[in-house]
CSV table of C-alpha atoms in Angstrom, one decimal:
chain,number,residue,atom,x,y,z
A,86,MET,CA,-5.4,5.4,-20.1
A,87,VAL,CA,-6.5,7.6,-17.3
A,88,GLY,CA,-3.3,9.2,-16.1
A,89,SER,CA,-3.8,9.2,-12.4
A,90,MET,CA,-4.8,5.5,-12.4
A,91,LYS,CA,-1.4,4.6,-13.8
A,92,TYR,CA,0.2,5.6,-10.5
A,93,TRP,CA,-2.4,3.8,-8.4
A,94,ILE,CA,-1.9,0.6,-10.4
A,95,TRP,CA,1.8,0.9,-10.2
A,96,LEU,CA,1.7,1.4,-6.4
A,97,SER,CA,-0.5,-1.6,-5.9
A,98,SER,CA,1.8,-3.7,-8.0
A,99,LEU,CA,4.7,-3.1,-5.6
A,100,VAL,CA,3.9,-6.3,-3.7
A,101,LYS,CA,7.4,-6.6,-2.2
A,102,ILE,CA,6.6,-3.5,-0.2
A,103,PRO,CA,4.3,-4.4,2.8
A,104,PRO,CA,0.8,-2.8,2.8
A,105,ARG,CA,1.6,-0.7,5.9
A,106,LYS,CA,4.7,0.7,4.2
A,107,ARG,CA,2.8,1.5,1.1
A,108,LEU,CA,0.3,3.4,3.3
A,109,ARG,CA,3.1,5.3,4.9
A,110,LEU,CA,4.4,6.3,1.5
A,111,LEU,CA,1.0,7.5,0.5
A,112,GLU,CA,0.5,9.4,3.7
A,113,TYR,CA,3.9,11.1,3.3
A,114,PHE,CA,3.8,11.9,-0.4
A,115,ARG,CA,-0.1,12.4,-0.5
A,116,ASP,CA,-0.4,11.1,-4.0
A,117,PRO,CA,1.0,8.0,-5.9
A,118,ALA,CA,2.2,10.3,-8.6
A,119,PHE,CA,4.6,12.1,-6.1
A,120,ILE,CA,5.9,8.7,-5.0
A,121,TRP,CA,6.6,7.9,-8.7
A,122,GLU,CA,8.4,11.2,-9.1
A,123,ALA,CA,10.5,10.9,-5.9
A,124,SER,CA,14.3,10.7,-6.4
A,125,GLU,CA,16.5,8.1,-4.8
A,126,ALA,CA,17.9,10.7,-2.4
A,127,GLU,CA,14.3,11.7,-1.3
A,128,LEU,CA,13.4,8.1,-0.7
A,129,LYS,CA,16.5,7.2,1.2
A,130,ALA,CA,16.1,10.2,3.5
A,131,LEU,CA,12.9,8.7,4.9
A,132,SER,CA,13.5,6.7,8.0
A,133,PHE,CA,10.9,4.0,7.1
A,134,VAL,CA,12.3,3.4,3.6
A,135,ILE,CA,15.1,0.7,3.5
A,136,PRO,CA,17.3,0.4,0.5
A,137,GLN,CA,15.3,-2.6,-0.9
A,138,MET,CA,12.2,-0.5,-0.8
A,139,ALA,CA,13.8,2.4,-2.6
A,140,GLY,CA,15.1,0.0,-5.3
A,141,CYS,CA,11.6,-1.4,-5.7
A,142,ILE,CA,10.1,2.0,-6.1
A,143,LEU,CA,12.7,3.1,-8.6
A,144,ASP,CA,12.6,-0.1,-10.7
A,145,ARG,CA,11.9,0.7,-14.3
A,146,GLN,CA,10.4,-2.6,-15.2
A,147,SER,CA,7.5,-2.2,-12.7
A,148,ARG,CA,6.8,1.3,-14.1
A,149,GLY,CA,6.8,0.0,-17.7
A,150,MET,CA,4.2,-2.6,-16.8
A,151,ALA,CA,1.5,-0.1,-15.7
A,152,PRO,CA,-0.1,0.4,-19.2
A,153,LYS,CA,-0.5,-3.3,-19.7
A,154,LEU,CA,-1.9,-3.8,-16.3
A,155,TYR,CA,-4.5,-1.2,-16.9
A,156,GLU,CA,-5.5,-3.0,-20.1
A,157,ASP,CA,-5.8,-6.3,-18.2
A,158,ILE,CA,-8.1,-4.7,-15.6
A,159,GLY,CA,-10.4,-3.5,-18.4
A,160,LYS,CA,-10.4,-6.9,-20.2
A,161,CYS,CA,-11.6,-8.8,-17.1
A,162,GLY,CA,-14.4,-6.3,-16.4
A,163,ALA,CA,-13.0,-5.1,-13.1
A,164,ASP,CA,-13.4,-1.7,-11.5
A,165,MET,CA,-10.7,0.1,-9.6
A,166,ILE,CA,-11.5,1.6,-6.2
A,167,THR,CA,-8.6,3.5,-4.8
A,168,LEU,CA,-8.1,4.4,-1.1
A,169,ARG,CA,-9.0,8.0,-1.9
A,170,ASP,CA,-12.2,7.0,-3.8
A,171,GLY,CA,-15.5,7.9,-2.1
A,172,ARG,CA,-16.7,4.4,-2.8
A,173,TYR,CA,-14.0,2.8,-0.7
A,174,PRO,CA,-15.6,1.1,2.3
A,175,GLU,CA,-15.1,3.2,5.4
A,176,THR,CA,-14.6,0.3,7.8
A,177,LEU,CA,-11.8,-1.1,5.6
A,178,ARG,CA,-10.2,2.4,5.1
A,179,ASN,CA,-9.7,2.6,8.9
A,180,ILE,CA,-7.7,-0.6,9.5
A,181,PRO,CA,-3.9,-0.2,10.0
A,182,ASP,CA,-3.0,-1.6,6.6
A,183,PRO,CA,-5.8,-1.1,4.1
A,184,PRO,CA,-5.2,-2.0,0.4
A,185,VAL,CA,-4.3,1.0,-1.6
A,186,VAL,CA,-6.5,-0.3,-4.4
A,187,LEU,CA,-9.4,-2.7,-4.5
A,188,TYR,CA,-10.1,-4.5,-7.8
A,189,CYS,CA,-13.8,-5.2,-7.9
A,190,ARG,CA,-16.4,-7.0,-10.0
A,191,GLY,CA,-20.0,-6.4,-9.0
A,192,ARG,CA,-21.1,-3.6,-6.6
A,193,LEU,CA,-19.3,-3.0,-3.3
A,194,GLU,CA,-21.5,-1.0,-1.0
A,195,ARG,CA,-19.6,1.6,1.0
A,196,ASP,CA,-21.7,1.6,4.2
A,197,ALA,CA,-23.1,-2.0,4.2
A,198,VAL,CA,-23.5,-3.8,7.6
A,199,CYS,CA,-21.2,-6.8,7.1
A,200,ILE,CA,-20.5,-10.0,9.1
A,201,ALA,CA,-17.7,-12.3,7.9
A,202,ILE,CA,-18.3,-16.1,8.1
A,203,VAL,CA,-15.3,-18.2,7.7
A,204,GLY,CA,-14.1,-21.7,8.6
A,205,SER,CA,-12.6,-25.0,7.6
A,206,ARG,CA,-12.1,-26.0,4.0
A,207,ARG,CA,-12.7,-29.7,5.1
A,208,ALA,CA,-16.0,-28.9,6.8
A,209,THR,CA,-18.3,-31.5,8.3
A,210,ARG,CA,-22.0,-31.7,7.5
A,211,TYR,CA,-22.7,-30.0,10.8
A,212,GLY,CA,-20.4,-27.1,9.9
A,213,LEU,CA,-21.8,-26.7,6.5
A,214,ASP,CA,-25.4,-26.7,7.8
A,215,MET,CA,-24.5,-24.1,10.5
A,216,ALA,CA,-22.7,-21.8,8.0
A,217,GLY,CA,-25.6,-21.9,5.6
A,218,ARG,CA,-28.2,-21.3,8.3
A,219,LEU,CA,-26.3,-18.5,10.0
A,220,SER,CA,-25.5,-16.7,6.7
A,221,GLY,CA,-29.1,-17.1,5.4
A,222,GLU,CA,-30.7,-15.7,8.6
A,223,LEU,CA,-28.3,-12.8,8.7
A,224,ALA,CA,-28.8,-12.1,5.0
A,225,ARG,CA,-32.6,-12.0,5.4
A,226,ARG,CA,-32.1,-9.3,8.0
A,227,GLY,CA,-30.2,-7.1,5.6
A,228,VAL,CA,-26.6,-8.1,6.6
A,229,THR,CA,-24.0,-8.6,3.9
A,230,ILE,CA,-22.0,-11.8,4.3
A,231,VAL,CA,-18.3,-11.5,3.7
A,232,SER,CA,-16.1,-14.6,3.1
A,233,GLY,CA,-13.2,-15.9,1.1
A,234,MET,CA,-14.8,-18.2,-1.5
A,235,ALA,CA,-12.7,-21.1,-0.4
A,236,ARG,CA,-14.0,-24.6,-0.3
A,237,GLY,CA,-16.1,-25.7,2.7
A,238,ILE,CA,-17.5,-23.1,5.1
A,239,ASP,CA,-16.7,-20.1,3.0
A,240,SER,CA,-18.5,-21.3,-0.1
A,241,LYS,CA,-21.5,-22.4,2.0
A,242,ALA,CA,-21.7,-19.0,3.7
A,243,HIS,CA,-21.8,-17.3,0.3
A,244,ARG,CA,-24.5,-19.7,-1.0
A,245,GLY,CA,-26.5,-19.3,2.2
A,246,ALA,CA,-26.7,-15.6,1.6
A,247,LEU,CA,-27.6,-16.0,-2.0
A,248,GLU,CA,-30.3,-18.6,-1.4
A,249,ALA,CA,-31.8,-16.2,1.1
A,250,GLY,CA,-31.9,-13.4,-1.5
A,251,GLY,CA,-29.3,-11.4,0.3
A,252,LYS,CA,-25.9,-9.9,-0.6
A,253,THR,CA,-22.5,-11.3,-0.2
A,254,VAL,CA,-18.9,-10.2,-0.8
A,255,ALA,CA,-16.0,-12.6,-1.7
A,256,VAL,CA,-12.4,-11.5,-1.0
A,257,LEU,CA,-9.9,-13.4,-3.2
A,258,GLY,CA,-6.3,-14.3,-2.5
A,259,CYS,CA,-5.6,-14.1,-6.3
A,260,GLY,CA,-6.4,-11.9,-9.2
A,261,ILE,CA,-10.0,-10.9,-9.8
A,262,ASP,CA,-9.9,-12.7,-13.2
A,263,ILE,CA,-9.0,-16.1,-11.6
A,264,VAL,CA,-11.6,-18.5,-10.3
A,265,TYR,CA,-10.2,-20.3,-7.2
A,266,PRO,CA,-11.1,-23.0,-6.6
A,267,GLU,CA,-12.1,-23.8,-10.2
A,268,GLU,CA,-15.4,-25.4,-9.2
A,269,ASN,CA,-16.7,-22.1,-7.9
A,270,LEU,CA,-17.1,-20.5,-11.3
A,271,GLU,CA,-20.9,-20.4,-11.2
A,272,LEU,CA,-20.8,-19.2,-7.5
A,273,MET,CA,-18.4,-16.4,-8.5
A,274,LYS,CA,-20.8,-15.3,-11.3
A,275,LYS,CA,-23.8,-15.2,-8.8
A,276,ILE,CA,-21.8,-13.3,-6.2
A,277,CYS,CA,-20.9,-10.6,-8.8
A,278,GLN,CA,-24.6,-10.3,-9.7
A,279,SER,CA,-25.8,-9.8,-6.1
A,280,GLY,CA,-22.8,-8.3,-4.4
A,281,ALA,CA,-19.1,-8.1,-5.2
A,282,VAL,CA,-15.9,-10.1,-5.7
A,283,ILE,CA,-12.9,-8.1,-4.7
A,284,SER,CA,-9.1,-8.4,-4.5
A,285,GLU,CA,-6.1,-6.3,-3.7
A,286,TYR,CA,-4.1,-8.4,-6.2
A,287,LEU,CA,-3.7,-7.4,-9.8
A,288,PRO,CA,-5.3,-9.5,-12.6
A,289,GLY,CA,-3.3,-12.6,-13.4
A,290,THR,CA,-2.0,-13.0,-9.8
A,291,PRO,CA,-2.0,-16.7,-9.0
A,292,PRO,CA,-3.5,-18.1,-5.7
A,293,LYS,CA,-0.2,-18.5,-3.9
A,294,ALA,CA,-0.4,-19.7,-0.3
A,295,PHE,CA,1.2,-16.6,1.1
A,296,ASN,CA,-1.5,-14.4,-0.4
A,297,PHE,CA,-4.2,-15.8,1.8
A,298,PRO,CA,-3.1,-14.6,5.3
A,299,ALA,CA,-2.9,-11.1,4.0
A,300,ARG,CA,-6.3,-11.5,2.3
A,301,ASN,CA,-7.8,-12.3,5.6
A,302,ARG,CA,-7.2,-8.8,7.0
A,303,ILE,CA,-9.6,-7.5,4.3
A,304,ILE,CA,-12.3,-10.0,5.2
A,305,SER,CA,-12.3,-8.8,8.8
A,306,GLY,CA,-11.6,-5.2,7.9
A,307,LEU,CA,-14.8,-5.0,5.8
A,308,SER,CA,-16.9,-6.5,8.6
A,309,GLN,CA,-18.3,-5.4,11.9
A,310,GLY,CA,-17.8,-8.9,13.3
A,311,VAL,CA,-16.3,-12.3,12.3
A,312,ALA,CA,-18.0,-15.6,13.0
A,313,ILE,CA,-15.8,-18.7,13.0
A,314,VAL,CA,-17.7,-21.9,11.9
A,315,GLU,CA,-15.4,-24.9,12.4
A,316,ALA,CA,-11.7,-24.4,12.5
A,317,ASN,CA,-8.9,-26.7,13.6
A,318,GLU,CA,-6.0,-25.5,15.7
A,319,ARG,CA,-4.0,-24.4,12.6
A,320,SER,CA,-6.8,-23.0,10.5
A,321,GLY,CA,-6.4,-19.9,8.5
A,322,SER,CA,-9.7,-18.8,10.0
A,323,LEU,CA,-7.9,-18.1,13.3
A,324,ILE,CA,-5.7,-15.7,11.4
A,325,THR,CA,-8.8,-13.8,10.4
A,326,ALA,CA,-9.9,-13.8,14.1
A,327,ASP,CA,-6.6,-12.4,15.1
A,328,PHE,CA,-6.9,-9.6,12.5
A,329,ALA,CA,-10.4,-8.9,13.7
A,330,LEU,CA,-9.3,-8.5,17.3
A,331,GLU,CA,-6.4,-6.2,16.2
A,332,GLN,CA,-9.0,-4.1,14.2
A,333,GLY,CA,-11.4,-3.9,17.1
A,334,ARG,CA,-14.0,-6.2,15.6
A,335,ASP,CA,-16.3,-8.6,17.4
A,336,VAL,CA,-15.4,-12.3,17.1
A,337,TYR,CA,-17.9,-15.1,17.4
A,338,ALA,CA,-17.6,-18.8,17.2
A,339,VAL,CA,-20.1,-21.6,16.5
A,340,PRO,CA,-19.7,-24.3,19.2
A,341,GLY,CA,-18.6,-27.7,17.9
A,342,ASN,CA,-18.1,-31.2,19.0
A,343,ILE,CA,-15.4,-31.1,21.7
A,344,ASP,CA,-14.1,-34.4,20.4
A,345,SER,CA,-13.8,-33.2,16.8
A,346,ALA,CA,-10.4,-31.9,15.5
A,347,ASN,CA,-12.4,-29.6,13.2
A,348,SER,CA,-13.8,-27.8,16.2
A,349,LEU,CA,-10.7,-27.4,18.3
A,350,GLY,CA,-9.8,-23.9,17.0
A,351,ALA,CA,-13.3,-22.5,17.1
A,352,ASN,CA,-14.0,-23.9,20.5
A,353,ARG,CA,-10.8,-22.4,21.8
């Protein structure tokens, strides 16, 4: 096991510590190894470290899991791209809460021009047609399409890019070794061949509902702009739009039928 990677894996496994706090720890200590070696007194002396955080960092069980986690990453054919790695996408590195580690299958281009296309899981025919058309036309012009590989608009955006012979990146809300939804197995394989499938979550992490809002900041963070194609008033796509605005990205929306609940969020 590569020694330095042990500390990065361990730091990324501390999911009870919010991403912005993990980033602050990394900025203060400069290296995950120094966080690992910090004493309880050193940690508690930091104004942004609450007792629960200190306990999480000092937990022996999480430290003991690092070698197995490293093996799991190798078994599923994933690559590790740390925040200090030269391959880490610059647009994502500069958001307020970048993942400390990206787990990647395929090839993630550091300086690609990316547009995110996201929308409803229960998309209408119109929404699917627009997602496929928009992603295909952008892909033919050399733009990488970023989405979340969910049912509906996301999957159609990935397929539109692939059918146009372009590149696409899928950002998962689960481990890189898990296909979610299950029917996207073949799509996931094709994305890995022409682009990348990435996640901040360790292999084996199930697709829990609370993972997806955090995942959305990566979708927008990788992209120069975010296009919403069909979204109801409570759609997770609007969370992606909010992250995009916070990150200084452009936000676009495909107009929809004003009488359709599926278009209320996008039209707004």
